[in-house]
Amino acid sequence: MVRSSARRATAVAALLALYAAGCSGPATAPPAGATPTGGAGATAAPPAGPSPVPAARAGLGGRPSPSARPCTVFPADNVWHADVSRLPVHPRSAAMIGAIGGGATVHADFGSGRWEGAPIGIPVTVVPAGQRRVPVTFGYAGESDPGPYPVPPDAAVEGGPDGTGDRHVIVWDRAACRAYELFDAHRSGAGWRAGSGAVFDLRSNRLRRAGWTSADAAGLSILAGLVRYDEVAAGRIDHAIRVTVPRTRTGWTWPATHSASSATDPALPQLGQRLRLKRSVDLSRLPRQARIVAEAMQRYGLVVADHGSAWFLSGAPDPRWDNDALHALGGLRGSDFEVVDAAGLMVSAGSGATG
């Protein structure tokens, strides 16, 4: 919140008066309206300050106060933000690209408007500091972070309220800098029930426990890999993009923590595999929105996160997307990609930090 110069002058005068009186210790109380946060998985409350979003949930269009500590989606040295443009090609790249579908085309699985009655993409609900936490029950409770979660009753559901697909719910608490992610989410009494759920501290590089899923098959954060309109409007996506493939083999590739396959064919990719749009692919004729997405695929690549249609890119719906521009990504084919060997980036198997 921006305060008037008169209010600033008053505050400064009061502070000087306290010092003149020989006061010691804190000069002022926390600002009015500051709301402590915490809850499941919380390690420390963020610095007191104004709520970064209005009381009403603002969606991805919400903007934090200029005075609030910014909440990025994972630290700058996190593997999602790693530049993979010069990493070596994986020795089984050709086989894995063929298994995914060398002739299949890229599809932006997000956009504006509606498809079959629901917004196109995986929606993100931004909640204010102090959002009421509600109970959540899980089908895969042994691999889910326990509730309560700050999921409002009107949180956006992938596919809409009556959707029959993955029904992801992604809640972004910018004040606490945490993401709360649910798979197969449904309202249940005063709270929610879901297949699985995960809480991600977005200021930490810590990965989920080995063998654990999340709201995604790979055990990764969905929010981290979504294409968001605000990024494209700013002219640059600074992270890898979530992608689905038809089949994977058993096991996982760092930074993934979970497998969803029993197949052993070495030609198949694993969950967590890093893919890259080849540098030789000319992007100059793509419309702006598509070009920015493609540039990110060349620099930061794609992360295989779940099973689904080949080369489907995940993003958040927004009425400002130009669907015709996004459809231009369909001019890219699987053969325009390669699998990279990202093992050299790893510092620790339990951390998403890169060296």
Coordinates of C-alpha atoms in Angstrom, one line a residue:
M1 CA 0.0 0.0 0.0
V2 CA 1.4 3.4 -0.9
R3 CA 1.0 5.9 1.9
S4 CA 0.7 9.7 1.5
S5 CA 3.7 12.0 2.1
A6 CA 1.8 13.6 5.0
R7 CA 1.4 10.2 6.7
R8 CA 5.1 9.4 6.1
A9 CA 6.0 12.8 7.7
T10 CA 3.9 12.1 10.7
A11 CA 5.5 8.7 11.2
V12 CA 9.0 10.1 10.9
A13 CA 8.2 12.8 13.4
A14 CA 6.8 10.3 15.9
L15 CA 9.9 8.1 15.5
L16 CA 12.2 11.0 16.2
A17 CA 10.3 12.0 19.3
L18 CA 10.7 8.5 20.6
Y19 CA 14.4 8.5 20.1
A20 CA 14.6 12.0 21.7
A21 CA 12.9 10.6 24.8
G22 CA 15.5 7.9 25.1
C23 CA 13.3 5.0 24.2
S24 CA 14.9 1.7 23.4
G25 CA 13.6 -1.4 21.7
P26 CA 11.0 -1.4 18.9
A27 CA 10.0 2.1 17.9
T28 CA 6.6 1.2 16.4
A29 CA 4.1 -1.6 16.5
P30 CA 3.5 -3.7 13.3
P31 CA 1.5 -1.8 10.7
A32 CA -2.2 -1.9 11.0
G33 CA -3.6 -4.7 8.9
A34 CA -0.6 -6.9 9.1
T35 CA -1.7 -10.5 9.3
P36 CA 0.5 -13.3 10.6
T37 CA 0.4 -16.5 8.5
G38 CA 1.3 -20.1 9.1
G39 CA -0.4 -23.4 9.1
A40 CA 0.4 -26.8 7.7
G41 CA 4.1 -27.0 6.8
A42 CA 4.8 -23.5 7.8
T43 CA 8.3 -22.9 9.2
A44 CA 8.2 -19.2 10.0
A45 CA 5.8 -16.3 9.6
P46 CA 6.7 -13.8 6.9
P47 CA 7.6 -10.2 7.9
A48 CA 4.6 -8.2 9.0
G49 CA 3.2 -6.0 6.3
P50 CA 0.1 -5.2 4.3
S51 CA -1.9 -8.0 2.7
P52 CA -0.4 -8.5 -0.8
V53 CA -3.8 -9.0 -2.5
P54 CA -7.3 -7.5 -2.0
A55 CA -9.7 -9.3 0.3
A56 CA -11.4 -10.9 -2.7
R57 CA -9.5 -13.6 -4.4
A58 CA -7.8 -12.0 -7.4
G59 CA -6.7 -14.9 -9.6
L60 CA -3.5 -14.5 -11.6
G61 CA -4.3 -10.9 -12.2
G62 CA -3.7 -10.0 -8.5
R63 CA -0.6 -8.0 -7.7
P64 CA 1.2 -7.9 -4.4
S65 CA 1.8 -4.6 -2.7
P66 CA 5.0 -2.9 -3.7
S67 CA 6.1 -3.0 -0.1
A68 CA 5.5 -6.7 0.3
R69 CA 8.3 -9.2 0.1
P70 CA 8.1 -10.7 -3.4
C71 CA 7.1 -14.3 -3.8
T72 CA 8.7 -16.0 -6.7
V73 CA 7.9 -19.5 -7.7
F74 CA 11.0 -21.2 -6.3
P75 CA 14.4 -19.6 -5.9
A76 CA 16.5 -18.4 -8.8
D77 CA 18.9 -21.4 -8.5
N78 CA 16.0 -23.9 -8.7
V79 CA 16.1 -26.5 -11.5
W80 CA 12.9 -25.1 -12.9
H81 CA 14.8 -21.9 -13.7
A82 CA 17.9 -23.6 -15.0
D83 CA 19.1 -22.6 -18.5
V84 CA 19.5 -25.9 -20.3
S85 CA 20.2 -24.5 -23.8
R86 CA 23.8 -25.8 -23.7
L87 CA 23.4 -29.1 -21.8
P88 CA 24.5 -32.2 -23.6
V89 CA 22.0 -34.3 -25.5
H90 CA 20.9 -37.5 -23.8
P91 CA 22.4 -40.6 -25.5
R92 CA 18.9 -42.1 -25.9
S93 CA 17.3 -38.8 -27.0
A94 CA 16.3 -40.0 -30.5
A95 CA 14.6 -43.2 -29.1
M96 CA 12.7 -41.2 -26.4
I97 CA 11.5 -38.5 -28.8
G98 CA 10.3 -41.3 -31.1
A99 CA 8.4 -42.9 -28.3
I100 CA 6.7 -39.7 -27.3
G101 CA 5.9 -39.0 -30.9
G102 CA 8.3 -37.5 -33.4
G103 CA 5.5 -36.6 -35.8
A104 CA 3.0 -35.4 -33.2
T105 CA 2.5 -31.6 -33.0
V106 CA 2.8 -29.3 -30.0
H107 CA -0.4 -28.1 -28.5
A108 CA -0.9 -25.3 -26.0
D109 CA -3.4 -26.8 -23.6
F110 CA -4.5 -23.4 -22.3
G111 CA -6.0 -20.3 -23.7
S112 CA -8.9 -17.9 -23.5
G113 CA -12.6 -18.6 -23.5
R114 CA -14.1 -22.0 -22.8
W115 CA -13.8 -25.5 -24.2
E116 CA -16.7 -27.9 -23.5
G117 CA -18.0 -25.4 -21.0
A118 CA -14.9 -24.9 -18.9
P119 CA -11.9 -22.5 -19.0
I120 CA -9.0 -23.8 -21.1
G121 CA -6.1 -24.7 -18.9
I122 CA -5.2 -25.3 -15.2
P123 CA -6.6 -22.4 -13.2
V124 CA -4.7 -20.8 -10.3
T125 CA -6.6 -19.3 -7.3
V126 CA -4.6 -16.6 -5.5
V127 CA -5.8 -16.2 -1.9
P128 CA -5.1 -13.3 0.6
A129 CA -3.1 -13.6 3.8
G130 CA -5.2 -15.2 6.5
Q131 CA -7.4 -17.2 4.1
R132 CA -9.3 -19.7 6.3
R133 CA -8.0 -23.2 6.3
V134 CA -10.3 -26.1 5.8
P135 CA -10.0 -29.9 6.2
V136 CA -8.9 -31.9 3.2
T137 CA -9.1 -35.7 3.0
F138 CA -7.0 -37.7 0.6
G139 CA -7.3 -41.0 -1.3
Y140 CA -3.5 -41.3 -1.3
A141 CA -3.1 -40.0 2.3
G142 CA 0.2 -41.8 2.8
E143 CA 1.9 -39.6 0.1
S144 CA 0.0 -36.4 0.7
D145 CA 0.7 -33.4 2.9
P146 CA -2.0 -33.3 5.6
G147 CA -4.4 -30.4 5.8
P148 CA -5.9 -28.1 6.6
Y149 CA -5.4 -26.1 3.4
P150 CA -6.4 -22.5 2.7
V151 CA -8.7 -23.6 -0.2
P152 CA -11.8 -21.4 -0.5
P153 CA -15.1 -23.0 -1.3
D154 CA -15.2 -21.2 -4.7
A155 CA -11.6 -22.2 -5.7
A156 CA -11.3 -22.7 -9.4
V157 CA -11.2 -26.4 -10.5
E158 CA -9.6 -27.6 -13.7
G159 CA -12.4 -28.5 -16.1
G160 CA -15.0 -26.5 -14.1
P161 CA -17.2 -27.6 -11.2
D162 CA -18.6 -30.5 -13.1
G163 CA -15.3 -31.5 -14.8
T164 CA -14.5 -35.2 -15.1
G165 CA -10.7 -34.9 -15.8
D166 CA -7.8 -34.4 -13.5
R167 CA -9.7 -31.7 -11.6
H168 CA -6.6 -30.0 -10.3
V169 CA -7.0 -27.2 -7.8
I170 CA -4.0 -24.9 -7.4
V171 CA -4.0 -22.3 -4.6
W172 CA -1.2 -19.7 -4.4
D173 CA -0.8 -18.0 -1.1
R174 CA 1.6 -15.2 -1.9
A175 CA 1.8 -13.8 1.6
A176 CA 3.1 -17.1 3.0
C177 CA 4.8 -17.9 -0.4
R178 CA 3.3 -21.4 -0.6
A179 CA 1.4 -23.3 -3.2
Y180 CA -1.3 -25.8 -2.2
E181 CA -2.0 -28.3 -5.0
L182 CA -4.8 -30.9 -5.2
F183 CA -5.5 -33.7 -7.7
D184 CA -9.1 -34.9 -8.3
A185 CA -10.4 -32.2 -5.9
H186 CA -14.1 -32.1 -4.9
R187 CA -16.0 -30.1 -2.3
S188 CA -16.8 -32.1 0.8
G189 CA -18.8 -30.7 3.6
A190 CA -16.9 -27.7 5.0
G191 CA -13.7 -28.6 3.2
W192 CA -12.5 -30.7 0.2
R193 CA -11.6 -34.3 -0.7
A194 CA -8.9 -35.1 -3.2
G195 CA -6.9 -38.0 -4.6
S196 CA -3.6 -36.5 -3.5
G197 CA -2.2 -33.1 -2.4
A198 CA 1.0 -31.3 -1.8
V199 CA 2.2 -28.1 -0.1
F200 CA 5.3 -26.4 -1.7
D201 CA 7.3 -23.7 0.1
L202 CA 8.1 -21.5 -2.9
R203 CA 11.2 -20.0 -1.1
S204 CA 12.7 -23.5 -0.7
N205 CA 14.5 -25.9 -3.0
R206 CA 13.5 -28.9 -1.0
L207 CA 11.9 -31.7 -3.1
R208 CA 9.2 -34.1 -1.9
R209 CA 10.2 -37.4 -0.3
A210 CA 11.5 -40.0 -2.7
G211 CA 8.6 -42.2 -3.9
W212 CA 6.0 -39.6 -3.1
T213 CA 3.5 -38.2 -5.6
S214 CA 2.1 -34.7 -5.5
A215 CA -0.9 -33.4 -7.4
D216 CA 1.2 -34.4 -10.4
A217 CA 2.4 -37.9 -11.3
A218 CA 6.0 -36.8 -11.1
G219 CA 5.8 -35.5 -7.5
L220 CA 6.5 -31.9 -8.8
S221 CA 4.7 -28.6 -8.4
I222 CA 2.2 -27.9 -11.1
L223 CA 2.3 -24.1 -10.5
A224 CA 6.0 -24.1 -11.3
G225 CA 5.6 -25.4 -14.8
L226 CA 2.5 -23.5 -15.9
V227 CA 2.7 -20.9 -18.7
R228 CA 1.0 -17.7 -17.2
Y229 CA -0.2 -14.8 -19.2
D230 CA 1.5 -12.2 -17.0
E231 CA 4.9 -13.8 -17.9
V232 CA 4.2 -13.6 -21.6
A233 CA 2.9 -10.1 -21.3
A234 CA 6.2 -9.1 -19.7
G235 CA 8.0 -10.7 -22.6
R236 CA 9.8 -13.6 -21.0
I237 CA 9.1 -16.9 -19.3
D238 CA 12.0 -17.8 -16.9
H239 CA 11.2 -21.5 -16.2
A240 CA 10.7 -24.8 -17.8
I241 CA 7.2 -25.7 -18.9
R242 CA 5.1 -28.7 -17.8
V243 CA 4.4 -31.2 -20.6
T244 CA 2.5 -34.5 -20.8
V245 CA 3.5 -37.6 -22.8
P246 CA 1.5 -40.8 -23.6
R247 CA 3.8 -43.3 -21.7
T248 CA 6.8 -43.3 -19.4
R249 CA 9.0 -46.0 -18.0
T250 CA 9.3 -47.0 -14.4
G251 CA 11.4 -44.9 -12.1
W252 CA 12.0 -41.2 -12.3
T253 CA 14.6 -38.7 -13.3
W254 CA 15.6 -35.8 -11.0
P255 CA 13.9 -33.6 -10.0
A256 CA 10.9 -35.9 -10.1
T257 CA 10.2 -38.0 -7.0
H258 CA 7.6 -40.5 -8.2
S259 CA 6.9 -43.1 -10.9
A260 CA 3.5 -43.9 -12.4
S261 CA 4.6 -46.7 -14.7
S262 CA 5.7 -50.3 -14.6
A263 CA 7.1 -50.3 -18.2
T264 CA 10.8 -51.0 -18.6
D265 CA 11.3 -50.1 -22.3
P266 CA 14.5 -47.9 -22.3
A267 CA 13.1 -46.0 -25.2
L268 CA 10.5 -44.5 -23.0
P269 CA 11.2 -41.3 -21.1
Q270 CA 10.8 -41.1 -17.3
L271 CA 8.8 -38.6 -15.3
G272 CA 11.1 -35.6 -14.7
Q273 CA 12.9 -36.0 -18.0
R274 CA 14.1 -32.6 -19.4
L275 CA 13.3 -31.9 -23.1
R276 CA 14.5 -29.0 -25.2
L277 CA 13.4 -27.3 -28.4
K278 CA 16.4 -27.5 -30.7
R279 CA 18.3 -24.3 -31.2
S280 CA 18.1 -24.8 -35.0
V281 CA 14.4 -24.2 -35.0
D282 CA 13.5 -20.8 -36.5
L283 CA 11.1 -19.0 -34.3
S284 CA 11.0 -15.6 -36.1
R285 CA 7.7 -16.1 -37.9
L286 CA 5.8 -17.2 -34.8
P287 CA 3.3 -14.6 -33.4
R288 CA 4.5 -12.9 -30.2
Q289 CA 2.7 -15.0 -27.6
A290 CA 3.7 -18.3 -29.3
R291 CA 7.3 -17.1 -29.8
I292 CA 7.8 -16.3 -26.2
V293 CA 6.6 -19.7 -25.2
A294 CA 8.9 -21.3 -27.8
E295 CA 11.9 -19.2 -26.7
A296 CA 11.3 -20.6 -23.2
M297 CA 11.3 -24.2 -24.6
Q298 CA 14.7 -23.5 -26.2
R299 CA 16.3 -22.0 -23.1
Y300 CA 14.6 -23.7 -20.2
G301 CA 13.0 -26.7 -21.9
L302 CA 10.1 -28.9 -20.9
V303 CA 9.7 -31.2 -17.9
V304 CA 7.8 -34.5 -18.4
A305 CA 5.3 -34.3 -15.5
D306 CA 2.4 -36.6 -16.3
H307 CA 0.7 -39.0 -18.7
G308 CA -1.6 -37.5 -21.3
S309 CA -1.6 -36.4 -25.0
A310 CA 1.9 -36.0 -26.6
W311 CA 3.4 -32.5 -26.5
F312 CA 0.5 -30.9 -24.6
L313 CA 1.9 -27.8 -22.8
S314 CA 0.3 -26.8 -19.5
G315 CA -0.8 -23.2 -18.8
A316 CA -3.3 -21.1 -16.9
P317 CA -6.4 -19.8 -18.6
D318 CA -6.7 -16.1 -19.1
P319 CA -9.2 -14.0 -21.2
R320 CA -6.2 -12.1 -22.7
W321 CA -4.7 -15.1 -24.5
D322 CA -4.8 -15.0 -28.3
N323 CA -5.9 -18.5 -29.1
D324 CA -4.9 -18.1 -32.8
A325 CA -1.4 -17.1 -31.8
L326 CA -1.1 -20.1 -29.4
H327 CA -2.3 -22.5 -32.1
A328 CA 0.7 -21.4 -34.1
L329 CA 2.7 -23.6 -31.8
G330 CA 1.2 -26.5 -33.6
G331 CA 3.7 -25.8 -36.3
L332 CA 6.3 -27.5 -34.0
R333 CA 6.7 -31.2 -34.1
G334 CA 8.2 -33.7 -31.7
S335 CA 11.1 -34.1 -34.1
D336 CA 12.0 -30.5 -33.3
F337 CA 12.9 -31.5 -29.7
E338 CA 15.7 -33.4 -28.0
V339 CA 16.2 -34.9 -24.6
V340 CA 18.9 -33.3 -22.6
D341 CA 21.1 -34.8 -19.8
A342 CA 20.4 -32.6 -16.8
A343 CA 22.2 -34.8 -14.3
G344 CA 25.1 -32.3 -14.1
L345 CA 22.8 -29.7 -12.6
M346 CA 22.0 -31.7 -9.5
V347 CA 23.6 -30.7 -6.2
S348 CA 21.6 -33.2 -4.1
A349 CA 19.0 -35.8 -4.9
G350 CA 16.7 -34.2 -2.2
S351 CA 17.0 -30.6 -3.5
G352 CA 16.0 -28.8 -6.6
A353 CA 19.0 -26.4 -6.3
T354 CA 21.4 -26.4 -9.2
G355 CA 25.1 -26.1 -9.1

